[in-house]
Amino acid sequence: MSVDKQTVKRVAHLARIAVSDDEAEALKGDLNAILGFVEQLNEVDVEGVEPMTSAVEAEMRMREDVVTDGGKTADIVHNAPSTRDGYFLVPKVVE
Amino acid sequence: MTDLTDLGIGAIRDGLAAREFSARELTDAYLEAMEATRALNAYVAETPERARAAADESDKRLAAGEARALEGVPIGVKDLFCTEGVHTQAASSILDAFRPTYESTVTANLWADGAVMLGKLNMDEFAMGSSNETSCYGPVVNPWRSADSNADLVPGGSSGGSAAAVAARLCAAAIGTDTGGSIRQPAAFTGTVGIKPTYGRCSRWGIVAFASSLDQAGPITRDVLDAAIMLKSMASVDPADTTSVDRPVPNYEAALERGVKGLRIGIPKEYRMDGMPAAIETVWQQGEAWLREAGATIEEITLPHTQYALPAYYIVAPAEASSNLARYDGVRYGLRAGDGDVTEMYEATRSAGFGKEVKRRVLIGTYVLSAGYYDAYYLRAQRVRALIKRDFDIVFDAGIDAILTPATPTAAFAVASMATASPIEMYLNDIFTVTANMSGHPGIAVPAALTDDGLPLGLQLIGKPFDEEMLFRVGRVLEDAAGHFTPKRWWS
């Protein structure tokens, strides 16, 4: 499979990254090189193989269902570019 | 008096205990060396005040006879680890001015054991790279130079600052992370020791996430002993990371002198690649010979899905990265750009804040996870991954104790020499290391030889899950045979 410039632009929009026409052209080449490289996976017989979902074979640990953390509003907004009264500020979303 | 920066952790421990020097003197020696060696671009933030305060505290503990495992040992930290109140940017512009309000579990473990933080180390942006050239702070220079040239070489990546700092004596030891080879490849390029422990051995909490099912923290050190000491302190089970494993952390040092007599070492035939440089083949055979002479049995083994590990990685890792990096939205931390609506703000922020390689991988990840492609790419890659793991399981179940391979397909290359190459050429750096990330197995790179041009080459050992002791034990035998490698000091 290979991608064209329009597809690159569509995927960039899905990823919320603005790309110029020149960037899209360069990315098209890079993406096609990578997609060409991974194509060899089609040679592998994966019939009946369960996809790996975890690198460790360990049972998920359970803990008491209690609140263990919280009350950190100041910490949470500490690094935000724009805040007011413990809230994140963003450009207007709803008219 | 010997230069204090020449001492590894083992020697520091002895010297501090015998009162031959103080922790403060040791830390000051490193701070001075760092100041004189900025040309290598290894540190992106230096924390001298904090370092001196920690060293003074260590001296008090030493005087009171209350020394901890890493008391007074000066450490450099990859910029990927969150350090409370201290510069943490994953070498990315998008985390501009980020100061975490919490500490990663691995670094917290080190400070609790008395280690001293010297500063944050350069790396590839978000740990995506094999040459430390994707950093927003510019490339790190390898302290090693080719015998016939003064050209700057790369230290490897992504933990390039960590490896360069250890090789250039700018910290006693460093910590890094390894997603596809990011500890072992730079260790091999700089003549240092680097271990990626088993997935789950170290907590990932507070480490800026790249590909969560592959990322592991580990040390880069001058020798195998120091790596054993560091990993003992770094490893722990952590309620904040459910993938960290609840098993006792062995005393790795105790395993070092056990030798290899009677061990079965596997040589995977699939790692003998077409067009492999003669120097790599030679060092690999040399490694075999050293282990055989020390009493191990060498056996050819087969890991039939080896060649598919790298392509499967370039689906799984970008897919996970595209998801992990969705959080950099210009709202919660770091950079914000654009002056239009919220979508325009997201797109402008991520366009300005991410570098080229990061954009490339986020787009690949977004594409392979997008509607209609998930089964063909991601699901297939995860199936292939299961087969790669099964290859290892079969070999280890048959009684092989450790697998010996080259660490990298070449020695260090020149800065900017890959600038016009296809991304795939850079990705091939990880061809021998990426398998252990895909399967979760531990791997260690140990320096083994110098090329004719005088550049270090490493050998890799891969072990059973949670059998890091075996890697230290066999690694020590390789190290004893190969000796130590130190670059000529041209930078100060």
Coordinates of C-alpha atoms in Angstrom, one line a residue:
Chain A
M1 CA 0.0 0.0 0.0
S2 CA 1.2 3.5 -0.6
V3 CA -0.1 6.9 0.3
D4 CA -0.6 10.0 -1.8
K5 CA -0.2 13.6 -0.7
Q6 CA -4.0 14.0 0.0
T7 CA -3.8 11.0 2.3
V8 CA -0.8 12.5 4.1
K9 CA -2.8 15.7 4.7
R10 CA -5.8 13.7 5.9
V11 CA -3.7 11.7 8.4
A12 CA -1.9 14.8 9.5
H13 CA -5.3 16.4 10.3
L14 CA -6.3 13.3 12.2
A15 CA -3.1 13.6 14.2
R16 CA -3.7 17.4 14.6
I17 CA -0.4 18.4 13.1
A18 CA -0.4 21.2 10.5
V19 CA 1.7 20.4 7.5
S20 CA 2.7 22.6 4.6
D21 CA 2.5 21.4 1.0
D22 CA 6.3 20.9 0.9
E23 CA 6.2 19.0 4.2
A24 CA 3.4 16.8 3.0
E25 CA 5.4 16.0 -0.2
A26 CA 8.5 15.0 1.9
L27 CA 6.4 13.1 4.4
K28 CA 4.7 11.2 1.5
G29 CA 8.1 9.8 0.5
D30 CA 9.1 8.9 4.1
L31 CA 5.8 7.3 4.8
N32 CA 5.9 5.2 1.6
A33 CA 9.4 4.1 2.4
I34 CA 8.3 2.9 5.9
L35 CA 5.1 1.3 4.6
G36 CA 7.2 -0.4 1.9
F37 CA 9.6 -1.7 4.5
V38 CA 6.8 -3.2 6.8
E39 CA 5.1 -4.9 3.8
Q40 CA 7.4 -7.9 4.3
L41 CA 5.2 -8.8 7.3
N42 CA 2.7 -10.1 4.8
E43 CA 5.1 -13.1 4.2
V44 CA 4.6 -14.3 7.7
D45 CA 2.0 -17.0 8.4
V46 CA 0.1 -15.7 11.3
E47 CA -2.9 -18.0 11.0
G48 CA -4.2 -18.9 14.4
V49 CA -1.6 -16.8 16.3
E50 CA -3.0 -14.8 19.2
P51 CA -1.8 -11.2 19.0
M52 CA 0.6 -10.3 21.8
T53 CA -1.1 -7.9 24.2
S54 CA 1.5 -7.8 27.0
A55 CA 5.2 -8.3 27.2
V56 CA 4.9 -9.7 30.8
E57 CA 2.9 -12.7 31.6
A58 CA 1.6 -11.4 34.9
E59 CA -1.8 -11.3 36.4
M60 CA -3.2 -7.8 36.9
R61 CA -2.8 -6.9 40.5
M62 CA -6.0 -5.8 42.4
R63 CA -6.2 -3.2 45.1
E64 CA -8.8 -1.9 47.4
D65 CA -11.3 0.4 45.5
V66 CA -10.5 3.5 47.5
V67 CA -9.3 7.0 46.7
T68 CA -5.5 7.1 46.9
D69 CA -4.7 10.4 45.3
G70 CA -6.2 13.8 44.6
G71 CA -6.5 17.4 45.8
K72 CA -3.8 18.5 43.4
T73 CA -5.4 21.1 41.3
A74 CA -2.5 23.5 41.7
D75 CA 0.0 20.8 40.6
I76 CA -2.2 19.8 37.6
V77 CA -2.5 23.3 36.2
H78 CA 1.1 24.3 37.2
N79 CA 2.6 23.8 33.7
A80 CA -0.3 25.0 31.6
P81 CA 0.2 27.8 29.2
S82 CA -3.1 29.5 30.2
T83 CA -5.3 29.0 33.3
R84 CA -7.8 30.8 35.5
D85 CA -9.0 29.7 39.0
G86 CA -7.7 26.2 38.6
Y87 CA -9.1 25.7 35.1
F88 CA -7.3 25.3 31.8
L89 CA -8.2 28.0 29.3
V90 CA -8.6 27.2 25.6
P91 CA -9.9 29.2 22.6
K92 CA -13.7 29.4 22.6
V93 CA -15.2 26.0 21.6
V94 CA -19.0 26.6 21.8
E95 CA -20.7 29.7 20.5
Chain B
M1 CA 46.2 12.0 43.6
T2 CA 44.1 10.2 40.9
D3 CA 41.4 12.2 39.1
L4 CA 38.2 11.5 41.1
T5 CA 36.2 11.3 37.9
D6 CA 38.2 8.2 36.8
L7 CA 36.5 6.1 39.6
G8 CA 33.6 3.9 38.9
I9 CA 30.8 3.2 41.4
G10 CA 32.6 0.3 43.0
A11 CA 35.8 2.4 43.5
I12 CA 33.7 5.3 44.8
R13 CA 32.0 3.2 47.4
D14 CA 35.4 2.0 48.6
G15 CA 37.0 5.4 48.5
L16 CA 34.2 7.1 50.4
A17 CA 34.0 4.4 53.0
A18 CA 37.8 4.7 53.6
R19 CA 37.5 8.5 53.8
E20 CA 40.0 8.9 51.0
F21 CA 37.8 11.8 49.6
S22 CA 34.5 13.3 50.4
A23 CA 31.2 13.1 48.5
R24 CA 31.4 16.9 48.1
E25 CA 34.9 16.7 46.5
L26 CA 33.7 14.0 44.2
T27 CA 30.7 15.9 43.1
D28 CA 32.7 19.1 42.7
A29 CA 35.2 17.2 40.4
Y30 CA 32.3 16.2 38.2
L31 CA 30.7 19.6 38.1
E32 CA 34.1 21.0 37.0
A33 CA 34.4 18.4 34.3
M34 CA 30.9 19.1 33.0
E35 CA 31.7 22.8 32.8
A36 CA 34.9 22.1 30.8
T37 CA 33.2 19.7 28.5
R38 CA 30.1 21.5 27.2
A39 CA 31.3 21.1 23.7
L40 CA 30.0 17.5 23.7
N41 CA 26.5 18.8 24.4
A42 CA 25.8 15.9 26.7
Y43 CA 23.9 17.8 29.4
V44 CA 20.8 19.9 28.6
A45 CA 20.4 21.1 32.2
E46 CA 23.0 21.1 35.0
T47 CA 21.9 21.1 38.6
P48 CA 25.0 22.1 40.6
E49 CA 23.3 23.5 43.7
R50 CA 21.1 20.5 44.1
A51 CA 24.1 18.2 43.5
R52 CA 26.2 20.0 46.2
A53 CA 23.4 19.8 48.7
A54 CA 22.9 16.1 48.1
A55 CA 26.7 15.5 48.3
D56 CA 26.8 17.3 51.7
E57 CA 24.0 15.2 52.9
S58 CA 25.9 12.1 51.8
D59 CA 29.0 13.3 53.7
K60 CA 26.8 13.6 56.9
R61 CA 25.5 10.1 56.4
L62 CA 29.0 8.7 55.8
A63 CA 30.3 10.4 58.9
A64 CA 27.4 8.9 60.9
G65 CA 28.0 5.4 59.5
E66 CA 24.6 5.4 57.7
A67 CA 25.7 5.1 54.1
R68 CA 23.1 3.9 51.6
A69 CA 23.7 1.7 48.5
L70 CA 24.6 4.6 46.2
E71 CA 25.7 7.1 48.8
G72 CA 27.4 10.1 47.1
V73 CA 27.5 8.6 43.6
P74 CA 27.1 11.3 41.0
I75 CA 24.5 10.3 38.4
G76 CA 23.3 11.9 35.1
V77 CA 19.6 11.4 34.2
K78 CA 18.2 11.2 30.7
D79 CA 15.8 14.1 30.0
L80 CA 13.0 11.6 29.7
F81 CA 12.7 11.0 33.4
C82 CA 10.5 13.4 35.4
T83 CA 12.5 15.1 38.1
E84 CA 10.5 17.2 40.5
G85 CA 11.0 21.0 39.8
V86 CA 13.8 20.3 37.4
H87 CA 14.0 20.7 33.6
T88 CA 12.3 17.7 31.9
Q89 CA 11.6 18.1 28.2
A90 CA 12.3 14.8 26.5
A91 CA 14.5 17.0 24.3
S92 CA 11.4 18.4 22.6
S93 CA 10.3 22.0 22.0
I94 CA 6.7 21.0 22.7
L95 CA 7.6 20.5 26.4
D96 CA 9.1 24.0 26.5
A97 CA 9.7 25.1 30.2
F98 CA 8.0 22.0 31.6
R99 CA 8.8 21.4 35.3
P100 CA 7.2 18.2 36.7
T101 CA 5.5 18.5 40.1
Y102 CA 6.5 14.9 40.8
E103 CA 9.4 12.5 40.6
S104 CA 9.7 9.3 38.5
T105 CA 9.9 6.1 40.5
V106 CA 13.3 5.1 39.1
T107 CA 14.9 8.4 40.0
A108 CA 13.2 8.5 43.4
N109 CA 14.7 5.0 44.0
L110 CA 18.2 6.4 43.2
W111 CA 17.9 9.4 45.4
A112 CA 16.5 7.2 48.3
D113 CA 19.7 5.2 47.9
G114 CA 21.9 8.3 48.3
A115 CA 22.7 9.0 44.6
V116 CA 23.5 12.6 43.6
M117 CA 21.9 14.2 40.5
L118 CA 24.3 16.2 38.4
G119 CA 21.8 17.2 35.7
K120 CA 19.6 16.1 32.8
L121 CA 21.1 14.4 29.7
N122 CA 20.5 15.0 26.0
M123 CA 18.7 12.5 24.0
D124 CA 16.7 12.0 20.7
E125 CA 13.4 13.9 20.8
F126 CA 10.9 11.7 22.7
A127 CA 13.5 8.9 22.5
M128 CA 12.9 8.6 18.7
G129 CA 16.3 8.2 17.0
S130 CA 19.5 6.2 16.9
S131 CA 22.0 9.0 16.7
N132 CA 20.9 11.7 19.1
E133 CA 20.5 14.1 16.2
T134 CA 16.7 14.6 16.6
S135 CA 17.1 16.5 19.9
C136 CA 15.8 20.0 20.0
Y137 CA 19.1 20.9 21.7
G138 CA 21.2 19.6 18.8
P139 CA 23.3 16.5 18.5
V140 CA 25.6 15.1 21.2
V141 CA 29.2 14.5 20.1
N142 CA 30.7 11.1 20.8
P143 CA 33.8 11.4 22.9
W144 CA 35.4 8.8 20.6
R145 CA 37.0 9.9 17.4
S146 CA 38.3 7.8 14.5
A147 CA 42.1 7.3 14.5
D148 CA 42.5 9.1 11.2
S149 CA 39.9 11.9 11.5
N150 CA 38.8 14.7 13.8
A151 CA 35.2 14.5 12.5
D152 CA 32.5 14.5 15.1
L153 CA 30.8 11.1 15.5
V154 CA 27.4 10.4 16.9
P155 CA 27.1 8.7 20.3
G156 CA 24.1 6.6 19.1
G157 CA 20.6 7.1 20.5
S158 CA 18.3 7.7 21.8
S159 CA 20.2 7.7 25.2
G160 CA 23.1 9.4 23.5
G161 CA 23.8 12.0 26.2
S162 CA 23.8 9.3 28.8
A163 CA 26.3 7.2 26.9
A164 CA 28.6 10.1 26.0
A165 CA 28.5 11.4 29.5
V166 CA 29.6 8.1 31.0
A167 CA 32.3 7.6 28.3
A168 CA 33.7 11.1 28.8
R169 CA 33.6 10.8 32.7
L170 CA 30.9 13.5 33.1
C171 CA 29.0 11.3 35.6
A172 CA 29.9 8.1 37.5
A173 CA 26.9 6.4 35.8
A174 CA 23.8 7.5 33.9
I175 CA 20.3 6.2 33.4
G176 CA 18.5 5.8 30.1
T177 CA 15.6 4.1 28.5
D178 CA 15.4 1.5 25.8
T179 CA 12.4 1.1 23.4
G180 CA 14.2 -0.5 20.4
G181 CA 17.9 -0.4 21.5
S182 CA 18.2 3.1 22.9
I183 CA 20.4 2.0 25.8
R184 CA 22.4 -0.8 24.2
Q185 CA 23.2 0.8 20.8
P186 CA 24.7 4.0 22.3
A187 CA 26.5 1.9 24.9
A188 CA 28.1 0.0 22.0
F189 CA 29.0 3.2 20.2
T190 CA 30.8 4.7 23.2
G191 CA 32.6 1.6 24.8
T192 CA 30.2 1.6 27.8
V193 CA 28.0 -1.1 29.4
G194 CA 24.2 -0.7 28.9
I195 CA 21.4 -3.0 30.1
K196 CA 17.8 -3.1 29.1
P197 CA 16.2 -5.2 31.9
T198 CA 13.2 -7.4 31.4
Y199 CA 10.0 -5.5 30.6
G200 CA 8.4 -4.9 34.0
R201 CA 11.6 -4.9 36.1
C202 CA 11.7 -1.1 36.4
S203 CA 8.7 1.0 36.9
R204 CA 7.8 3.3 34.0
W205 CA 6.0 5.7 36.2
G206 CA 7.1 9.3 35.6
I207 CA 9.1 8.4 32.4
V208 CA 7.7 10.4 29.4
A209 CA 6.1 7.6 27.5
F210 CA 7.1 6.7 23.9
A211 CA 5.8 3.1 23.3
S212 CA 4.4 1.8 26.5
S213 CA 4.6 -1.9 25.7
L214 CA 8.3 -1.6 24.8
D215 CA 9.8 1.1 27.0
Q216 CA 12.2 0.0 29.8
A217 CA 14.6 2.0 32.0
G218 CA 18.1 0.9 32.6
P219 CA 21.7 2.1 33.5
I220 CA 24.6 3.0 31.2
T221 CA 27.9 2.5 33.1
R222 CA 31.6 2.1 32.8
D223 CA 31.6 -1.6 33.7
V224 CA 29.4 -4.6 34.4
L225 CA 29.8 -4.3 38.2
D226 CA 28.5 -0.7 38.1
A227 CA 25.5 -1.8 36.0
A228 CA 24.7 -4.5 38.5
I229 CA 24.9 -2.0 41.4
M230 CA 22.7 0.6 39.5
L231 CA 20.0 -1.9 38.5
K232 CA 19.6 -3.2 42.0
S233 CA 18.6 0.4 43.1
M234 CA 16.5 1.2 40.0
A235 CA 14.3 -1.9 40.0
S236 CA 11.2 -2.1 42.1
V237 CA 7.5 -3.1 42.0
D238 CA 5.4 0.1 41.9
P239 CA 1.7 0.4 42.6
A240 CA 1.7 3.3 40.1
D241 CA 2.8 1.1 37.2
T242 CA 0.7 -2.1 36.9
T243 CA 3.2 -3.6 34.4
S244 CA 6.0 -3.4 37.0
V245 CA 6.5 -6.9 38.4
D246 CA 6.2 -8.0 42.0
R247 CA 9.3 -10.2 42.3
P248 CA 12.3 -9.8 44.6
V249 CA 15.2 -7.8 43.2
P250 CA 18.2 -10.1 43.4
N251 CA 21.6 -8.9 44.7
Y252 CA 23.1 -8.7 41.1
E253 CA 26.6 -8.1 42.4
A254 CA 26.6 -11.6 44.0
A255 CA 26.2 -13.2 40.5
L256 CA 29.2 -11.5 38.9
E257 CA 31.9 -14.0 39.7
R258 CA 30.0 -17.2 39.0
G259 CA 31.7 -17.7 35.6
V260 CA 30.3 -19.5 32.6
K261 CA 31.6 -23.0 33.1
G262 CA 28.9 -25.5 31.9
L263 CA 26.6 -22.7 30.6
R264 CA 25.0 -23.2 27.1
I265 CA 25.4 -20.1 24.9
G266 CA 23.3 -19.8 21.8
I267 CA 24.5 -18.2 18.5
P268 CA 21.4 -17.3 16.4
K269 CA 22.2 -18.0 12.8
E270 CA 19.6 -15.4 11.6
Y271 CA 21.7 -12.6 13.1
R272 CA 24.4 -13.3 10.5
M273 CA 23.2 -10.7 8.1
D274 CA 24.1 -10.3 4.4
G275 CA 26.7 -7.6 4.0
M276 CA 27.6 -7.5 7.6
P277 CA 31.0 -5.7 8.0
A278 CA 34.0 -8.0 8.7
A279 CA 34.8 -6.3 11.9
I280 CA 31.4 -7.2 13.3
E281 CA 31.7 -10.8 12.3
T282 CA 35.2 -10.9 13.9
V283 CA 34.2 -9.5 17.2
W284 CA 31.2 -11.9 17.4
Q285 CA 33.5 -14.9 16.8
Q286 CA 36.0 -13.5 19.3
G287 CA 33.1 -13.3 21.9
E288 CA 32.3 -17.0 21.2
A289 CA 35.9 -17.9 21.6
W290 CA 36.2 -16.1 25.0
L291 CA 33.2 -17.8 26.4
R292 CA 34.3 -21.2 25.1
E293 CA 37.7 -20.8 26.7
A294 CA 36.0 -19.9 30.0
G295 CA 34.1 -23.2 29.9
A296 CA 30.8 -22.5 28.2
T297 CA 29.3 -24.6 25.4
I298 CA 28.6 -22.7 22.2
E299 CA 25.6 -23.9 20.2
E300 CA 24.0 -22.6 17.0
I301 CA 20.4 -21.8 17.5
T302 CA 17.6 -20.6 15.3
L303 CA 15.2 -17.6 15.9
P304 CA 13.3 -17.8 12.6
H305 CA 11.3 -14.6 12.9
T306 CA 14.2 -12.3 13.6
Q307 CA 14.0 -10.4 10.3
Y308 CA 10.4 -9.4 11.0
A309 CA 11.2 -7.8 14.3
L310 CA 12.2 -4.4 12.9
P311 CA 9.3 -4.0 10.5
A312 CA 6.8 -5.1 13.2
Y313 CA 8.5 -2.6 15.6
Y314 CA 7.9 0.2 13.0
I315 CA 4.2 -0.5 13.3
V316 CA 3.8 -1.1 17.0
A317 CA 6.1 1.6 18.3
P318 CA 4.7 4.5 16.1
A319 CA 1.1 3.3 16.8
E320 CA 1.7 3.5 20.6
A321 CA 3.6 6.8 20.2
S322 CA 0.8 8.4 18.2
S323 CA -1.5 7.6 21.1
N324 CA 0.9 8.6 23.9
L325 CA 1.8 11.9 22.2
A326 CA -1.8 12.9 21.8
R327 CA -1.5 14.6 25.2
Y328 CA 0.7 17.4 23.8
D329 CA -2.2 19.6 22.9
G330 CA -1.1 23.1 24.0
V331 CA -3.6 23.0 26.8
R332 CA -2.0 21.2 29.8
Y333 CA 1.7 21.8 29.5
G334 CA 4.4 23.2 27.4
L335 CA 4.1 25.1 24.2
R336 CA 1.0 26.8 22.8
A337 CA 0.9 28.2 19.3
G338 CA -1.8 29.6 16.9
D339 CA -4.4 32.2 17.4
G340 CA -7.5 30.8 15.7
D341 CA -10.0 28.2 17.0
V342 CA -9.2 25.2 19.2
T343 CA -8.4 22.9 16.3
E344 CA -6.1 25.4 14.7
M345 CA -4.4 25.9 18.1
Y346 CA -3.8 22.1 18.4
E347 CA -2.5 21.8 14.8
A348 CA -0.2 24.9 15.1
T349 CA 1.1 23.8 18.5
R350 CA 2.0 20.3 17.4
S351 CA 3.4 21.5 14.1
A352 CA 5.7 24.0 15.9
G353 CA 6.5 21.8 18.8
F354 CA 7.3 18.4 17.3
G355 CA 10.5 17.8 15.2
K356 CA 10.7 16.0 11.9
E357 CA 11.2 12.4 13.1
V358 CA 8.5 12.7 15.8
K359 CA 6.0 14.0 13.1
R360 CA 7.0 11.1 10.8
R361 CA 6.3 8.5 13.5
V362 CA 3.1 10.1 14.8
L363 CA 1.8 10.1 11.2
I364 CA 2.7 6.5 10.6
G365 CA 1.1 5.5 13.9
T366 CA -2.0 7.4 13.1
Y367 CA -2.2 5.9 9.6
V368 CA -1.8 2.2 10.8
L369 CA -4.4 2.7 13.5
S370 CA -6.9 4.5 11.2
A371 CA -10.2 3.0 10.2
G372 CA -9.8 0.1 7.8
Y373 CA -6.0 -0.4 8.4
Y374 CA -5.9 -1.6 12.0
D375 CA -6.2 -5.4 11.2
A376 CA -3.8 -5.3 8.3
Y377 CA -1.0 -3.4 10.2
Y378 CA -1.3 -3.3 14.0
L379 CA -3.0 -6.6 14.6
R380 CA -0.7 -8.4 12.2
A381 CA 2.3 -6.8 13.8
Q382 CA 1.2 -7.9 17.2
R383 CA 0.7 -11.5 15.9
V384 CA 4.3 -11.4 14.5
R385 CA 5.4 -10.1 17.8
A386 CA 3.9 -13.2 19.5
L387 CA 5.9 -15.4 17.1
I388 CA 9.2 -13.5 17.9
K389 CA 8.6 -14.1 21.6
R390 CA 7.8 -17.8 20.9
D391 CA 11.2 -18.1 19.1
F392 CA 13.0 -17.1 22.2
D393 CA 10.8 -19.2 24.5
I394 CA 11.6 -22.3 22.4
V395 CA 15.3 -21.7 22.7
F396 CA 15.4 -21.0 26.4
D397 CA 13.0 -23.9 27.1
A398 CA 15.5 -26.1 25.4
G399 CA 18.1 -25.2 28.0
I400 CA 20.1 -22.3 26.4
D401 CA 21.3 -19.9 29.2
A402 CA 22.0 -16.8 27.2
I403 CA 22.2 -15.7 23.5
L404 CA 25.3 -13.9 22.1
T405 CA 24.9 -11.5 19.2
P406 CA 26.6 -8.3 17.9
A407 CA 25.2 -5.2 19.6
T408 CA 25.1 -3.0 16.4
P409 CA 25.7 -3.6 12.7
T410 CA 28.4 -0.9 12.5
A411 CA 30.6 1.3 14.7
A412 CA 29.7 5.0 15.4
F413 CA 29.2 7.1 12.2
A414 CA 29.7 10.8 11.5
V415 CA 27.3 13.5 12.6
A416 CA 25.0 14.5 9.7
S417 CA 26.2 11.6 7.6
M418 CA 22.7 10.1 7.5
A419 CA 20.9 13.4 6.8
T420 CA 19.8 12.6 3.3
A421 CA 19.4 8.8 3.8
S422 CA 15.9 7.1 3.9
P423 CA 14.6 6.8 7.5
I424 CA 14.9 3.0 7.1
E425 CA 18.7 3.3 7.0
M426 CA 18.7 4.9 10.4
Y427 CA 16.2 2.3 11.7
L428 CA 18.5 -0.5 10.7
N429 CA 20.8 0.5 13.6
D430 CA 18.5 -1.4 15.9
I431 CA 18.4 -4.6 14.0
F432 CA 20.1 -6.7 16.7
T433 CA 18.5 -5.0 19.7
V434 CA 14.9 -4.5 18.8
T435 CA 14.0 -8.2 19.1
A436 CA 14.4 -8.1 22.9
N437 CA 12.1 -5.1 23.1
M438 CA 9.4 -6.9 21.0
S439 CA 9.6 -10.0 23.2
G440 CA 10.3 -8.3 26.6
H441 CA 13.5 -10.2 27.2
P442 CA 16.5 -8.5 29.0
G443 CA 19.6 -7.6 26.9
I444 CA 23.0 -6.2 27.8
A445 CA 25.6 -4.5 25.6
V446 CA 29.2 -5.0 26.7
P447 CA 32.2 -3.3 25.0
A448 CA 34.3 -6.0 23.3
A449 CA 36.8 -4.5 20.8
L450 CA 38.0 -1.6 18.8
T451 CA 37.8 -1.4 15.0
D452 CA 40.9 -0.8 12.9
D453 CA 39.9 2.9 13.1
G454 CA 40.0 2.8 16.9
L455 CA 36.2 2.9 17.5
P456 CA 34.4 0.7 20.1
L457 CA 32.2 -2.3 19.2
G458 CA 29.9 -4.1 21.6
L459 CA 28.5 -7.6 22.0
Q460 CA 25.0 -8.2 23.1
L461 CA 23.7 -10.9 25.5
I462 CA 20.0 -11.7 25.7
G463 CA 18.7 -13.7 28.6
K464 CA 15.5 -15.3 30.0
P465 CA 12.9 -13.0 31.5
F466 CA 14.0 -11.7 34.9
D467 CA 17.4 -13.5 34.6
E468 CA 19.5 -10.3 34.5
E469 CA 21.9 -12.1 36.9
M470 CA 22.9 -14.4 34.0
L471 CA 23.6 -11.3 31.8
F472 CA 25.8 -9.8 34.4
R473 CA 27.6 -13.1 35.0
V474 CA 28.3 -13.8 31.3
G475 CA 28.9 -10.1 30.6
R476 CA 31.6 -10.1 33.3
V477 CA 33.5 -12.9 31.5
L478 CA 33.4 -11.0 28.2
E479 CA 34.6 -7.9 30.0
D480 CA 37.4 -9.7 31.7
A481 CA 38.6 -11.0 28.4
A482 CA 38.1 -7.8 26.4
G483 CA 39.4 -5.3 28.9
H484 CA 38.2 -1.7 29.2
F485 CA 38.0 1.0 26.6
T486 CA 38.5 4.7 27.3
P487 CA 38.5 7.5 24.7
K488 CA 41.4 9.9 24.3
R489 CA 40.6 13.1 26.1
W490 CA 40.6 15.7 23.2
W491 CA 37.8 17.9 24.5
S492 CA 39.4 19.7 27.5

